[in-house]
Amino acid sequence: GESVGLHLPTLSVQEGDNSIINCAYSNSASDYFIWYKQESGKGPQFIIDIRSNMDKRQGQRVTVLLNKTVKHLSLQIAATQPGDSAVYFCAENSGYGNKLVFGAGTILRVKS
Amino acid sequence: EPEVTQTPSHQVTQMGQEVILRCVPISNHLYFYWYRQILGQKVEFLVSFYNNEISEKSEIFDDQFSVERPDGSNFTLKIRSTKLEDSAMYFCASSDPIAKNIQYFGAGTRLSVL
């Protein structure tokens, strides 16, 4: 069946360092992959997405890489700040109605 | 910045009671969704709604659940007879007609079934 999963449940980084959050997916038919950030007590917040016909997309301080050969997605955060501390979810968009299938989440902790 | 709003933020109910969770999606959006997140687990899809009908629903969304867009601005999720295992955060989301893969989420309603 379809599933999206994460390699590392918790990632601790020093403020100013770069962070890399990884995600594996299994549905090769998915068209979009999206990263969400969820802070405590809030709903998921859209960060960046990438379409399946791309392998890299950059935003402000964030880069998403897609490797379809090994079904792997990563989120890179440059110069990580304390405000980046949150749970990060990857999600894939699949099927009619565009439901999102979420991964389990990675906790990012930024140490000052 | 436009946002999805959900009320109430916390709903406490007795097992067997009916609850209605309310959402006001972003005004120009046409696709609406409900998701839930049991504490410590991942976000799970419940149902999507477009053009006044359900587009897709998950196996979680059984006949105890229903959705409605009663007045053109609100989007509601009703659970007819709540069970203990319905305790979770319920998130409403919406997306616009063009970038419908990007879903914007509300802050959620925490449902506690006692």
PDB file of C-alpha atoms in Angstrom:
ATOM      1  CA  GLY A   1       0.000   0.000   0.000  1.00  0.00           C
ATOM      2  CA  GLU A   2       1.031   3.617  -0.164  1.00  0.00           C
ATOM      3  CA  SER A   3       3.050   5.068   2.671  1.00  0.00           C
ATOM      4  CA  VAL A   4       5.368   7.914   3.439  1.00  0.00           C
ATOM      5  CA  GLY A   5       7.879   7.498   6.219  1.00  0.00           C
ATOM      6  CA  LEU A   6      10.803   9.249   7.879  1.00  0.00           C
ATOM      7  CA  HIS A   7      14.263   7.972   8.730  1.00  0.00           C
ATOM      8  CA  LEU A   8      15.072  10.126  11.788  1.00  0.00           C
ATOM      9  CA  PRO A   9      12.458  10.848  14.422  1.00  0.00           C
ATOM     10  CA  THR A  10      14.524  13.571  16.193  1.00  0.00           C
ATOM     11  CA  LEU A  11      17.204  15.884  14.863  1.00  0.00           C
ATOM     12  CA  SER A  12      19.173  18.246  17.097  1.00  0.00           C
ATOM     13  CA  VAL A  13      21.274  20.958  15.469  1.00  0.00           C
ATOM     14  CA  GLN A  14      23.240  23.937  16.642  1.00  0.00           C
ATOM     15  CA  GLU A  15      21.868  27.361  15.795  1.00  0.00           C
ATOM     16  CA  GLY A  16      23.440  28.545  12.557  1.00  0.00           C
ATOM     17  CA  ASP A  17      24.141  25.073  11.232  1.00  0.00           C
ATOM     18  CA  ASN A  18      22.333  23.547   8.290  1.00  0.00           C
ATOM     19  CA  SER A  19      19.642  20.929   8.879  1.00  0.00           C
ATOM     20  CA  ILE A  20      18.699  18.035   6.651  1.00  0.00           C
ATOM     21  CA  ILE A  21      15.451  16.176   7.223  1.00  0.00           C
ATOM     22  CA  ASN A  22      14.844  13.018   5.241  1.00  0.00           C
ATOM     23  CA  CYS A  23      11.775  11.179   4.070  1.00  0.00           C
ATOM     24  CA  ALA A  24      11.134   7.966   2.167  1.00  0.00           C
ATOM     25  CA  TYR A  25       8.018   7.363   0.142  1.00  0.00           C
ATOM     26  CA  SER A  26       6.625   4.295  -1.540  1.00  0.00           C
ATOM     27  CA  ASN A  27       4.000   5.519  -4.007  1.00  0.00           C
ATOM     28  CA  SER A  28       5.898   6.192  -7.223  1.00  0.00           C
ATOM     29  CA  ALA A  29       2.670   7.493  -8.812  1.00  0.00           C
ATOM     30  CA  SER A  30       2.542  10.574  -6.566  1.00  0.00           C
ATOM     31  CA  ASP A  31       2.727  13.860  -8.414  1.00  0.00           C
ATOM     32  CA  TYR A  32       3.594  16.345  -5.665  1.00  0.00           C
ATOM     33  CA  PHE A  33       5.641  16.153  -2.518  1.00  0.00           C
ATOM     34  CA  ILE A  34       5.194  18.749   0.174  1.00  0.00           C
ATOM     35  CA  TRP A  35       6.941  19.691   3.388  1.00  0.00           C
ATOM     36  CA  TYR A  36       4.956  20.986   6.330  1.00  0.00           C
ATOM     37  CA  LYS A  37       6.113  22.452   9.623  1.00  0.00           C
ATOM     38  CA  GLN A  38       4.031  21.994  12.732  1.00  0.00           C
ATOM     39  CA  GLU A  39       4.693  24.024  15.848  1.00  0.00           C
ATOM     40  CA  SER A  40       3.252  23.035  19.179  1.00  0.00           C
ATOM     41  CA  GLY A  41      -0.484  23.674  19.344  1.00  0.00           C
ATOM     42  CA  LYS A  42      -0.758  24.707  15.703  1.00  0.00           C
ATOM     43  CA  GLY A  43      -1.781  23.126  12.448  1.00  0.00           C
ATOM     44  CA  PRO A  44       0.656  22.072   9.732  1.00  0.00           C
ATOM     45  CA  GLN A  45       2.132  25.050   7.921  1.00  0.00           C
ATOM     46  CA  PHE A  46       3.124  24.742   4.255  1.00  0.00           C
ATOM     47  CA  ILE A  47       6.858  25.224   3.659  1.00  0.00           C
ATOM     48  CA  ILE A  48       7.665  24.124   0.142  1.00  0.00           C
ATOM     49  CA  ASP A  49       6.562  21.632  -2.479  1.00  0.00           C
ATOM     50  CA  ILE A  50       8.120  19.912  -5.432  1.00  0.00           C
ATOM     51  CA  ARG A  51       6.572  18.272  -8.432  1.00  0.00           C
ATOM     52  CA  SER A  52       7.625  14.798  -9.463  1.00  0.00           C
ATOM     53  CA  ASN A  53       9.199  16.052 -12.703  1.00  0.00           C
ATOM     54  CA  MET A  54      11.747  18.108 -10.741  1.00  0.00           C
ATOM     55  CA  ASP A  55      14.679  17.056  -8.582  1.00  0.00           C
ATOM     56  CA  LYS A  56      15.382  20.281  -6.726  1.00  0.00           C
ATOM     57  CA  ARG A  57      13.497  23.357  -5.665  1.00  0.00           C
ATOM     58  CA  GLN A  58      14.687  26.272  -3.551  1.00  0.00           C
ATOM     59  CA  GLY A  59      12.819  28.639  -1.330  1.00  0.00           C
ATOM     60  CA  GLN A  60      13.875  31.133   1.271  1.00  0.00           C
ATOM     61  CA  ARG A  61      16.490  29.283   3.375  1.00  0.00           C
ATOM     62  CA  VAL A  62      14.943  25.952   2.390  1.00  0.00           C
ATOM     63  CA  THR A  63      15.703  23.504  -0.386  1.00  0.00           C
ATOM     64  CA  VAL A  64      13.805  20.344  -1.235  1.00  0.00           C
ATOM     65  CA  LEU A  65      15.518  17.516  -3.089  1.00  0.00           C
ATOM     66  CA  LEU A  66      13.688  14.665  -4.750  1.00  0.00           C
ATOM     67  CA  ASN A  67      15.376  11.437  -5.779  1.00  0.00           C
ATOM     68  CA  LYS A  68      12.807   9.335  -7.607  1.00  0.00           C
ATOM     69  CA  THR A  69      15.250   6.509  -8.227  1.00  0.00           C
ATOM     70  CA  VAL A  70      15.400   5.666  -4.534  1.00  0.00           C
ATOM     71  CA  LYS A  71      12.072   7.320  -3.616  1.00  0.00           C
ATOM     72  CA  HIS A  72      13.691   9.774  -1.264  1.00  0.00           C
ATOM     73  CA  LEU A  73      12.814  13.335  -0.346  1.00  0.00           C
ATOM     74  CA  SER A  74      14.812  15.734   1.788  1.00  0.00           C
ATOM     75  CA  LEU A  75      14.382  19.187   3.251  1.00  0.00           C
ATOM     76  CA  GLN A  76      17.454  21.300   3.800  1.00  0.00           C
ATOM     77  CA  ILE A  77      17.241  24.317   6.079  1.00  0.00           C
ATOM     78  CA  ALA A  78      20.140  26.738   5.859  1.00  0.00           C
ATOM     79  CA  ALA A  79      21.405  28.607   8.915  1.00  0.00           C
ATOM     80  CA  THR A  80      18.914  26.974  11.250  1.00  0.00           C
ATOM     81  CA  GLN A  81      17.321  29.320  13.758  1.00  0.00           C
ATOM     82  CA  PRO A  82      15.542  28.674  17.083  1.00  0.00           C
ATOM     83  CA  GLY A  83      12.250  29.506  15.366  1.00  0.00           C
ATOM     84  CA  ASP A  84      12.776  26.492  13.098  1.00  0.00           C
ATOM     85  CA  SER A  85      12.236  24.159  16.051  1.00  0.00           C
ATOM     86  CA  ALA A  86       9.109  22.163  15.213  1.00  0.00           C
ATOM     87  CA  VAL A  87       7.920  18.843  13.839  1.00  0.00           C
ATOM     88  CA  TYR A  88       8.458  18.518  10.103  1.00  0.00           C
ATOM     89  CA  PHE A  89       6.257  16.302   7.975  1.00  0.00           C
ATOM     90  CA  CYS A  90       6.676  15.241   4.425  1.00  0.00           C
ATOM     91  CA  ALA A  91       3.495  14.497   2.533  1.00  0.00           C
ATOM     92  CA  GLU A  92       2.589  13.242  -0.873  1.00  0.00           C
ATOM     93  CA  ASN A  93      -0.333  14.193  -2.976  1.00  0.00           C
ATOM     94  CA  SER A  94      -2.030  11.252  -4.567  1.00  0.00           C
ATOM     95  CA  GLY A  95      -5.264  10.388  -6.207  1.00  0.00           C
ATOM     96  CA  TYR A  96      -8.488  12.106  -7.139  1.00  0.00           C
ATOM     97  CA  GLY A  97      -9.478  14.657  -4.516  1.00  0.00           C
ATOM     98  CA  ASN A  98      -5.849  15.435  -3.834  1.00  0.00           C
ATOM     99  CA  LYS A  99      -5.638  13.958  -0.382  1.00  0.00           C
ATOM    100  CA  LEU A 100      -2.314  14.320   1.381  1.00  0.00           C
ATOM    101  CA  VAL A 101      -0.586  11.234   2.765  1.00  0.00           C
ATOM    102  CA  PHE A 102       1.659  12.306   5.621  1.00  0.00           C
ATOM    103  CA  GLY A 103       4.782  10.756   6.988  1.00  0.00           C
ATOM    104  CA  ALA A 104       5.346  10.186  10.692  1.00  0.00           C
ATOM    105  CA  GLY A 105       7.204  13.442  11.354  1.00  0.00           C
ATOM    106  CA  THR A 106      10.702  14.501  12.448  1.00  0.00           C
ATOM    107  CA  ILE A 107      11.283  16.649  15.486  1.00  0.00           C
ATOM    108  CA  LEU A 108      13.850  19.380  14.844  1.00  0.00           C
ATOM    109  CA  ARG A 109      15.458  20.879  17.930  1.00  0.00           C
ATOM    110  CA  VAL A 110      17.702  23.892  17.540  1.00  0.00           C
ATOM    111  CA  LYS A 111      20.230  24.474  20.298  1.00  0.00           C
ATOM    112  CA  SER A 112      21.330  28.030  20.991  1.00  0.00           C
TER     113      SER A 112
ATOM    114  CA  GLU B   1      -2.850  36.940   5.432  1.00  0.00           C
ATOM    115  CA  PRO B   2      -5.941  34.780   4.848  1.00  0.00           C
ATOM    116  CA  GLU B   3      -6.196  31.755   7.104  1.00  0.00           C
ATOM    117  CA  VAL B   4      -8.373  28.774   7.871  1.00  0.00           C
ATOM    118  CA  THR B   5     -10.155  29.216  11.189  1.00  0.00           C
ATOM    119  CA  GLN B   6     -11.546  26.447  13.344  1.00  0.00           C
ATOM    120  CA  THR B   7     -13.876  26.466  16.319  1.00  0.00           C
ATOM    121  CA  PRO B   8     -13.868  25.470  19.056  1.00  0.00           C
ATOM    122  CA  SER B   9     -10.199  25.069  19.876  1.00  0.00           C
ATOM    123  CA  HIS B  10     -11.063  22.379  22.425  1.00  0.00           C
ATOM    124  CA  GLN B  11     -14.207  20.278  22.639  1.00  0.00           C
ATOM    125  CA  VAL B  12     -14.901  17.921  25.510  1.00  0.00           C
ATOM    126  CA  THR B  13     -17.759  15.459  25.125  1.00  0.00           C
ATOM    127  CA  GLN B  14     -19.165  12.309  26.616  1.00  0.00           C
ATOM    128  CA  MET B  15     -18.946   9.043  24.730  1.00  0.00           C
ATOM    129  CA  GLY B  16     -22.034   8.560  22.568  1.00  0.00           C
ATOM    130  CA  GLN B  17     -22.706  12.256  22.152  1.00  0.00           C
ATOM    131  CA  GLU B  18     -22.776  14.091  18.851  1.00  0.00           C
ATOM    132  CA  VAL B  19     -20.196  16.775  18.107  1.00  0.00           C
ATOM    133  CA  ILE B  20     -19.897  19.304  15.322  1.00  0.00           C
ATOM    134  CA  LEU B  21     -16.525  20.777  14.512  1.00  0.00           C
ATOM    135  CA  ARG B  22     -16.580  23.997  12.554  1.00  0.00           C
ATOM    136  CA  CYS B  23     -14.243  25.470   9.995  1.00  0.00           C
ATOM    137  CA  VAL B  24     -14.156  28.593   7.886  1.00  0.00           C
ATOM    138  CA  PRO B  25     -11.884  27.901   4.896  1.00  0.00           C
ATOM    139  CA  ILE B  26      -9.996  30.600   3.021  1.00  0.00           C
ATOM    140  CA  SER B  27     -12.595  32.559   1.059  1.00  0.00           C
ATOM    141  CA  ASN B  28     -11.617  31.871  -2.557  1.00  0.00           C
ATOM    142  CA  HIS B  29     -10.770  28.226  -1.984  1.00  0.00           C
ATOM    143  CA  LEU B  30     -12.944  25.533  -3.472  1.00  0.00           C
ATOM    144  CA  TYR B  31     -11.456  22.297  -2.074  1.00  0.00           C
ATOM    145  CA  PHE B  32     -11.965  21.424   1.569  1.00  0.00           C
ATOM    146  CA  TYR B  33     -10.560  18.679   3.723  1.00  0.00           C
ATOM    147  CA  TRP B  34     -10.664  17.185   7.191  1.00  0.00           C
ATOM    148  CA  TYR B  35      -7.723  15.406   8.756  1.00  0.00           C
ATOM    149  CA  ARG B  36      -7.129  14.082  12.226  1.00  0.00           C
ATOM    150  CA  GLN B  37      -4.038  13.552  14.334  1.00  0.00           C
ATOM    151  CA  ILE B  38      -4.081  11.247  17.307  1.00  0.00           C
ATOM    152  CA  LEU B  39      -1.598  12.411  19.936  1.00  0.00           C
ATOM    153  CA  GLY B  40       1.954  11.584  18.914  1.00  0.00           C
ATOM    154  CA  GLN B  41       0.952  10.130  15.569  1.00  0.00           C
ATOM    155  CA  LYS B  42       0.942  11.352  12.017  1.00  0.00           C
ATOM    156  CA  VAL B  43      -1.758  13.384  10.357  1.00  0.00           C
ATOM    157  CA  GLU B  44      -4.397  11.155   8.705  1.00  0.00           C
ATOM    158  CA  PHE B  45      -6.749  12.061   5.893  1.00  0.00           C
ATOM    159  CA  LEU B  46     -10.463  11.785   6.595  1.00  0.00           C
ATOM    160  CA  VAL B  47     -12.377  13.359   3.737  1.00  0.00           C
ATOM    161  CA  SER B  48     -12.166  15.810   0.864  1.00  0.00           C
ATOM    162  CA  PHE B  49     -15.058  17.912  -0.395  1.00  0.00           C
ATOM    163  CA  TYR B  50     -15.562  19.778  -3.640  1.00  0.00           C
ATOM    164  CA  ASN B  51     -18.573  21.224  -5.425  1.00  0.00           C
ATOM    165  CA  ASN B  52     -20.852  20.343  -2.509  1.00  0.00           C
ATOM    166  CA  GLU B  53     -20.019  16.689  -2.461  1.00  0.00           C
ATOM    167  CA  ILE B  54     -17.454  14.323  -1.044  1.00  0.00           C
ATOM    168  CA  SER B  55     -14.574  13.752  -3.452  1.00  0.00           C
ATOM    169  CA  GLU B  56     -12.799  11.078  -1.469  1.00  0.00           C
ATOM    170  CA  LYS B  57     -12.972   9.580   1.984  1.00  0.00           C
ATOM    171  CA  SER B  58     -10.755   7.280   3.978  1.00  0.00           C
ATOM    172  CA  GLU B  59     -11.721   4.102   5.771  1.00  0.00           C
ATOM    173  CA  ILE B  60     -11.723   6.089   9.001  1.00  0.00           C
ATOM    174  CA  PHE B  61     -14.616   8.178   7.682  1.00  0.00           C
ATOM    175  CA  ASP B  62     -17.388   5.696   8.374  1.00  0.00           C
ATOM    176  CA  ASP B  63     -21.135   6.330   8.639  1.00  0.00           C
ATOM    177  CA  GLN B  64     -20.651   8.025  12.015  1.00  0.00           C
ATOM    178  CA  PHE B  65     -18.983  10.927  10.219  1.00  0.00           C
ATOM    179  CA  SER B  66     -20.529  13.480   7.917  1.00  0.00           C
ATOM    180  CA  VAL B  67     -19.507  16.795   6.398  1.00  0.00           C
ATOM    181  CA  GLU B  68     -21.530  19.747   5.296  1.00  0.00           C
ATOM    182  CA  ARG B  69     -21.083  23.191   3.807  1.00  0.00           C
ATOM    183  CA  PRO B  70     -24.277  24.734   5.099  1.00  0.00           C
ATOM    184  CA  ASP B  71     -23.955  28.360   4.047  1.00  0.00           C
ATOM    185  CA  GLY B  72     -21.117  28.982   1.605  1.00  0.00           C
ATOM    186  CA  SER B  73     -18.566  29.925   4.226  1.00  0.00           C
ATOM    187  CA  ASN B  74     -18.605  27.240   6.917  1.00  0.00           C
ATOM    188  CA  PHE B  75     -17.464  23.657   6.511  1.00  0.00           C
ATOM    189  CA  THR B  76     -18.436  21.288   9.298  1.00  0.00           C
ATOM    190  CA  LEU B  77     -17.509  17.814  10.447  1.00  0.00           C
ATOM    191  CA  LYS B  78     -20.109  15.950  12.467  1.00  0.00           C
ATOM    192  CA  ILE B  79     -19.492  12.839  14.503  1.00  0.00           C
ATOM    193  CA  ARG B  80     -22.859  11.314  15.389  1.00  0.00           C
ATOM    194  CA  SER B  81     -21.967   9.095  18.317  1.00  0.00           C
ATOM    195  CA  THR B  82     -18.474   9.726  19.595  1.00  0.00           C
ATOM    196  CA  LYS B  83     -16.203   6.932  20.768  1.00  0.00           C
ATOM    197  CA  LEU B  84     -13.189   7.121  23.028  1.00  0.00           C
ATOM    198  CA  GLU B  85     -10.930   6.479  20.047  1.00  0.00           C
ATOM    199  CA  ASP B  86     -12.258   9.588  18.304  1.00  0.00           C
ATOM    200  CA  SER B  87     -10.175  11.677  20.712  1.00  0.00           C
ATOM    201  CA  ALA B  88      -7.685  13.521  18.512  1.00  0.00           C
ATOM    202  CA  MET B  89      -6.816  16.849  16.937  1.00  0.00           C
ATOM    203  CA  TYR B  90      -9.034  17.521  13.951  1.00  0.00           C
ATOM    204  CA  PHE B  91      -7.653  19.783  11.266  1.00  0.00           C
ATOM    205  CA  CYS B  92      -9.565  21.473   8.513  1.00  0.00           C
ATOM    206  CA  ALA B  93      -7.722  22.461   5.350  1.00  0.00           C
ATOM    207  CA  SER B  94      -8.555  24.154   2.097  1.00  0.00           C
ATOM    208  CA  SER B  95      -6.879  24.655  -1.255  1.00  0.00           C
ATOM    209  CA  ASP B  96      -7.486  26.905  -4.227  1.00  0.00           C
ATOM    210  CA  PRO B  97      -8.586  25.779  -7.699  1.00  0.00           C
ATOM    211  CA  ILE B  98      -5.154  26.186  -9.270  1.00  0.00           C
ATOM    212  CA  ALA B  99      -2.598  25.065  -6.698  1.00  0.00           C
ATOM    213  CA  LYS B 100      -4.836  22.432  -5.180  1.00  0.00           C
ATOM    214  CA  ASN B 101      -1.904  20.330  -4.084  1.00  0.00           C
ATOM    215  CA  ILE B 102      -1.041  23.018  -1.501  1.00  0.00           C
ATOM    216  CA  GLN B 103      -3.418  22.691   1.420  1.00  0.00           C
ATOM    217  CA  TYR B 104      -3.635  25.345   4.108  1.00  0.00           C
ATOM    218  CA  PHE B 105      -4.480  24.090   7.553  1.00  0.00           C
ATOM    219  CA  GLY B 106      -6.325  25.578  10.467  1.00  0.00           C
ATOM    220  CA  ALA B 107      -5.000  25.437  14.028  1.00  0.00           C
ATOM    221  CA  GLY B 108      -7.212  22.447  14.788  1.00  0.00           C
ATOM    222  CA  THR B 109      -9.848  21.413  17.287  1.00  0.00           C
ATOM    223  CA  ARG B 110      -8.787  19.140  20.100  1.00  0.00           C
ATOM    224  CA  LEU B 111     -11.595  16.645  20.693  1.00  0.00           C
ATOM    225  CA  SER B 112     -11.576  14.855  24.023  1.00  0.00           C
ATOM    226  CA  VAL B 113     -14.113  12.048  24.419  1.00  0.00           C
ATOM    227  CA  LEU B 114     -14.642  10.958  28.027  1.00  0.00           C
TER     228      LEU B 114
END
